[in-house]
Coordinates of C-alpha atoms in Angstrom, one line a residue:
M43 CA -16.5 -18.9 -0.7
A44 CA -14.4 -15.8 -0.7
D45 CA -11.5 -15.5 -3.2
M46 CA -8.0 -14.3 -2.2
I47 CA -7.0 -11.6 -4.7
K48 CA -3.2 -11.3 -5.1
V49 CA -1.3 -8.2 -5.7
G50 CA 2.2 -8.7 -7.0
M51 CA 5.3 -6.4 -6.6
A52 CA 4.8 -3.0 -8.3
D53 CA 1.2 -4.1 -9.0
L54 CA -2.3 -3.1 -7.9
N55 CA -5.8 -4.6 -7.8
I56 CA -9.3 -4.1 -6.4
C57 CA -11.5 -6.3 -4.3
H58 CA -15.2 -6.4 -3.3
S59 CA -16.5 -8.0 -0.1
P60 CA -16.5 -11.0 0.7
D61 CA -13.2 -11.4 -1.2
V62 CA -9.9 -10.7 0.4
I63 CA -6.9 -8.8 -1.1
T64 CA -3.3 -9.7 -0.2
T65 CA 0.3 -8.9 -1.1
L66 CA 3.3 -10.9 0.0
G67 CA 6.7 -10.0 1.2
L68 CA 6.6 -6.2 1.7
G69 CA 10.1 -5.3 2.7
S70 CA 11.0 -1.7 1.9
C71 CA 7.9 -1.6 -0.3
V72 CA 4.6 -0.2 1.1
G73 CA 1.2 -1.8 0.7
V74 CA -1.4 0.9 0.5
V75 CA -5.1 0.0 0.9
L76 CA -7.8 2.4 -0.1
Y77 CA -11.2 1.5 1.2
D78 CA -14.8 2.7 0.7
K79 CA -16.5 1.3 3.8
G80 CA -20.0 2.0 2.7
R81 CA -19.6 0.1 -0.6
K82 CA -17.2 -2.6 0.9
I83 CA -14.8 -2.1 -1.9
A84 CA -11.0 -1.9 -1.5
G85 CA -7.9 -1.5 -3.6
M86 CA -4.3 -2.2 -2.8
V87 CA -1.1 -1.0 -4.5
H88 CA 2.3 -2.5 -3.8
V89 CA 4.6 0.6 -4.0
M90 CA 8.3 0.0 -4.7
L91 CA 9.6 3.5 -5.1
P92 CA 8.6 6.9 -3.9
D93 CA 8.6 9.1 -6.9
S94 CA 8.0 8.4 -10.6
T95 CA 9.5 11.8 -11.7
K96 CA 13.0 10.7 -10.6
V97 CA 13.1 7.6 -12.8
R98 CA 13.6 7.4 -16.5
Q99 CA 11.8 4.0 -17.1
N100 CA 8.6 4.8 -15.3
Q101 CA 5.9 3.2 -17.5
N102 CA 4.7 1.0 -14.6
K103 CA 2.5 3.4 -12.7
A104 CA 1.8 0.9 -9.9
K105 CA 5.5 0.9 -8.9
F106 CA 5.5 4.5 -7.6
A107 CA 3.7 6.1 -4.7
D108 CA 2.6 9.2 -6.7
T109 CA 1.2 7.5 -9.8
G110 CA 0.2 4.2 -8.2
I111 CA -2.2 5.9 -5.7
D112 CA -3.8 8.0 -8.5
L113 CA -4.3 4.9 -10.7
L114 CA -5.8 2.9 -7.8
I115 CA -8.3 5.7 -7.1
E116 CA -9.3 5.8 -10.8
M117 CA -9.9 2.0 -10.8
L118 CA -11.9 2.2 -7.6
Q119 CA -14.1 5.0 -8.9
K120 CA -14.8 2.9 -12.1
E121 CA -16.0 0.1 -9.7
G122 CA -18.4 2.5 -7.9
A123 CA -16.2 3.7 -5.0
V124 CA -16.6 7.4 -4.0
K125 CA -13.3 9.3 -3.7
S126 CA -14.5 11.4 -0.8
A127 CA -15.4 8.2 1.1
L128 CA -12.0 6.6 0.7
T129 CA -9.8 6.0 3.7
A130 CA -6.3 4.4 3.8
K131 CA -4.4 1.8 5.8
I132 CA -0.7 1.2 5.1
A133 CA 2.0 -1.3 5.9
G134 CA 5.6 -2.0 5.1
G135 CA 8.4 0.4 4.4
A136 CA 10.9 -1.6 6.5
Q137 CA 14.6 -0.9 6.7
M138 CA 15.7 -4.4 5.6
F139 CA 19.5 -3.9 6.0
A140 CA 21.5 -2.5 8.8
F141 CA 24.0 0.2 7.9
N142 CA 25.3 3.5 9.3
S143 CA 24.7 5.9 6.6
N144 CA 22.4 8.8 5.7
N145 CA 22.5 7.8 2.0
D146 CA 19.0 8.4 0.7
M147 CA 19.2 5.5 -1.7
L148 CA 19.5 3.2 1.2
R149 CA 16.5 4.7 3.0
V150 CA 14.0 3.4 0.5
G151 CA 11.5 2.1 3.0
E152 CA 11.3 5.3 5.0
R153 CA 11.1 7.3 1.8
N154 CA 8.3 5.1 0.5
V155 CA 6.3 5.7 3.7
E156 CA 6.9 9.4 3.5
A157 CA 5.9 9.6 -0.2
V158 CA 2.7 7.6 0.4
K159 CA 1.7 9.8 3.4
T160 CA 2.5 13.0 1.4
K161 CA 0.5 11.8 -1.6
L162 CA -2.6 10.7 0.5
N163 CA -2.5 14.0 2.5
S164 CA -2.3 16.0 -0.7
I165 CA -5.5 14.4 -2.0
G166 CA -7.3 14.5 1.3
I167 CA -7.4 10.7 2.1
R168 CA -7.1 10.0 5.8
I169 CA -4.8 7.2 7.0
L170 CA -6.7 5.3 9.7
A171 CA -3.9 2.9 10.7
E172 CA -0.4 1.9 9.8
D173 CA 2.2 -0.7 10.5
T174 CA 5.4 0.6 9.0
G175 CA 9.2 0.8 9.4
L176 CA 11.3 -1.5 11.6
N177 CA 13.4 -4.2 10.0
Y178 CA 11.3 -7.1 8.9
G179 CA 9.1 -8.0 5.9
R180 CA 5.3 -8.3 6.1
T181 CA 2.6 -10.1 4.3
V182 CA -0.7 -8.3 4.5
E183 CA -4.4 -9.2 3.9
F184 CA -7.3 -6.7 3.7
Y185 CA -10.9 -7.7 4.4
P186 CA -13.4 -5.2 2.8
E187 CA -16.2 -6.9 4.8
T188 CA -14.8 -5.7 8.1
G189 CA -12.1 -3.2 7.2
D190 CA -9.5 -5.4 9.0
F191 CA -5.9 -5.2 7.7
V192 CA -4.1 -8.3 8.9
I193 CA -0.3 -8.1 9.1
K194 CA 1.8 -11.3 9.2
A195 CA 5.6 -11.3 9.8
V196 CA 7.9 -14.3 10.4
G197 CA 8.4 -14.8 14.2
K198 CA 5.9 -12.1 15.1
P199 CA 2.3 -12.4 16.3
V200 CA -0.4 -11.7 13.7
K201 CA -1.5 -8.1 14.0
T202 CA -4.8 -6.6 12.9
I203 CA -5.0 -2.8 12.3

């Protein structure tokens, strides 16, 4: 029987097939899955903020796009994943509140998605699929056995990317 491995907010974890890894309630946060298909091992980080260098209290590396992705890669490599084999799937980064402003602090979702993409690009990890933006929260599950990233949102059909 497969286990469901949970990733909390500003948290990360890894998962081997046949287990499944999940995180609940991604609003402006971004769920980043890194996956080594050949070894059927995946990791997920629940990114809350784009950039650790802009925050004084930044001890929690999983909270930020830049440090969370680095930490996840380290953990995956310790488990036998090969960095050059890793690919990514991402979800979340919603704009949860309606407003008419260009205030950067209010564009957290968009900024999180941009930061995740910039970080992955800078280390050469391809994003195979994404379900980001819009204005609703998502719960996601990743299946290392198949590479399926299942996205659930209230009032929306279940989507697999």
